[in-house]
PDB file of C-alpha atoms in Angstrom:
ATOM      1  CA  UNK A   1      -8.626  24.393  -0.797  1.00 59.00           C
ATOM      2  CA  UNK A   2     -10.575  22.513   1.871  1.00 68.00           C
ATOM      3  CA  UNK A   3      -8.702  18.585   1.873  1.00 71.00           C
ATOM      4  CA  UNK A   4     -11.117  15.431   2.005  1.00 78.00           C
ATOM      5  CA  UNK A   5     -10.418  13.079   4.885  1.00 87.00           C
ATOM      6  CA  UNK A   6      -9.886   9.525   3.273  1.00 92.00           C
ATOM      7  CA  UNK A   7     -10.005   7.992   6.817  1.00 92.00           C
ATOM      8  CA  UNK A   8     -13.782   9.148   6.382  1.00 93.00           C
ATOM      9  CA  UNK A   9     -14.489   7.600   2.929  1.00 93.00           C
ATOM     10  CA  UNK A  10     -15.663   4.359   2.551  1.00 94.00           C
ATOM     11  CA  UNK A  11     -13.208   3.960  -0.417  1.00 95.00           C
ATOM     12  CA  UNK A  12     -10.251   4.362   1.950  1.00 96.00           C
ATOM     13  CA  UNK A  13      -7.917   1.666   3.446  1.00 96.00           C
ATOM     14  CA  UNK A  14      -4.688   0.826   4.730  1.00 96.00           C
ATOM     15  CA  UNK A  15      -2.771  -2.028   3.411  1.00 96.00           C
ATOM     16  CA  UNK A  16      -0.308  -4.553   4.170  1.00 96.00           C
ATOM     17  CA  UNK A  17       2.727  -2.896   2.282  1.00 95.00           C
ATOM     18  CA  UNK A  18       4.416  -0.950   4.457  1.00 94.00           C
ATOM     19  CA  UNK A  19       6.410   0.877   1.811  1.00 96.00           C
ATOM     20  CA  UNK A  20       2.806   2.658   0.382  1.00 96.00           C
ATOM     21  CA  UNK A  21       0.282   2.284   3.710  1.00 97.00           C
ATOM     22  CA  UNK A  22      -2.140   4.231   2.480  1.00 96.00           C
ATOM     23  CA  UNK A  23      -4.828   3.276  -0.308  1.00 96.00           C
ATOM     24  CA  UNK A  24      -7.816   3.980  -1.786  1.00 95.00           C
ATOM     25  CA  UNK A  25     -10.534   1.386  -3.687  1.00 95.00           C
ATOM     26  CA  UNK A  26     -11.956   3.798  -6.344  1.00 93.00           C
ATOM     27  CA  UNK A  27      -8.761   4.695  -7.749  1.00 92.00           C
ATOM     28  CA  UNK A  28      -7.023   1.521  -7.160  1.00 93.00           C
ATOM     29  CA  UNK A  29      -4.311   3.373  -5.689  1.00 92.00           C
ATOM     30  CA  UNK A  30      -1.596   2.789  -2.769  1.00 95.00           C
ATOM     31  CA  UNK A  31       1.109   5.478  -1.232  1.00 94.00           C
ATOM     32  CA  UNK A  32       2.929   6.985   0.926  1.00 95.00           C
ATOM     33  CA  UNK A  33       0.559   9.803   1.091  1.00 93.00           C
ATOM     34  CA  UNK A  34      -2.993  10.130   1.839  1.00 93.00           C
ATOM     35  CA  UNK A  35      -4.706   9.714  -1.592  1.00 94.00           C
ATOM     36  CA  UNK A  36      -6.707  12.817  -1.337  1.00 92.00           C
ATOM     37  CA  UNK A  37      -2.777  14.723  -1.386  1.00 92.00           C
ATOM     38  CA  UNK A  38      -2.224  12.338  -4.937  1.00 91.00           C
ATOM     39  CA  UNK A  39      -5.497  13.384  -6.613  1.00 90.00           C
ATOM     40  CA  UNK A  40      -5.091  17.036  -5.737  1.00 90.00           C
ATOM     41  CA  UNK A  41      -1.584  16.826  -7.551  1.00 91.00           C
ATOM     42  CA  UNK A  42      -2.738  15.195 -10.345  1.00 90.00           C
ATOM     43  CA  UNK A  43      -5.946  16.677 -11.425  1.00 89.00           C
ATOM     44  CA  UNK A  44      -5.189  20.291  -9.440  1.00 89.00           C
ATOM     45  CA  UNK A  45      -8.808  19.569  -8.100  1.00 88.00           C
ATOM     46  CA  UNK A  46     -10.092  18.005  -4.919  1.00 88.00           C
ATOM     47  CA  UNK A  47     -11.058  14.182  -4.901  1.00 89.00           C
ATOM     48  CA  UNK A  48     -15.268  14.651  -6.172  1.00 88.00           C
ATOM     49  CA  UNK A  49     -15.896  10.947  -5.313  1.00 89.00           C
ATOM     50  CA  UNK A  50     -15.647  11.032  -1.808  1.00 89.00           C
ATOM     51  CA  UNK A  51     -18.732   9.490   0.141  1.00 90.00           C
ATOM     52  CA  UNK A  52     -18.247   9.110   3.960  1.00 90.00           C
ATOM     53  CA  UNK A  53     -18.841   5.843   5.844  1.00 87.00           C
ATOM     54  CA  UNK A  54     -21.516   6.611   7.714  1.00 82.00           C
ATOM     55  CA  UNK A  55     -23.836   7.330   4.900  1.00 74.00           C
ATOM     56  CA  UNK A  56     -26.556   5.665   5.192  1.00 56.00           C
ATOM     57  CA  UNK A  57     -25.997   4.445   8.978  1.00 59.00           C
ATOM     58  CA  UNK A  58     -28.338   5.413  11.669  1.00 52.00           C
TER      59      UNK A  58
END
């Protein structure tokens, strides 16, 4: 199974908390791992709401 980069999404960011670094906006999540890892281990599938941050840039 292919992995989404979060660095790419536009729902990706890192945070302040160094004890969970990693976070993402749509799923109001923060962790150790990338969020794309906690989404495929929850739902067995691979994050479907992924939209990169250069859509729409020219």
């Amino acid at each position: 199974m292919k992995r989404v980069h979060c660095a790419s999404c536009k729902f990706y960011y890192v945070t302040w908390d160094t004890n969970f670094p990693y976070g993402c906006k749509l799923y109001q999540i923060k962790s150790k791992q990338l969020p794309s890892i906690l989404v495929i281990q929850s739902t067995g599938k691979k994050c479907d709401q992924y939209i990169s941050k250069n859509d729409g840039l020219q």
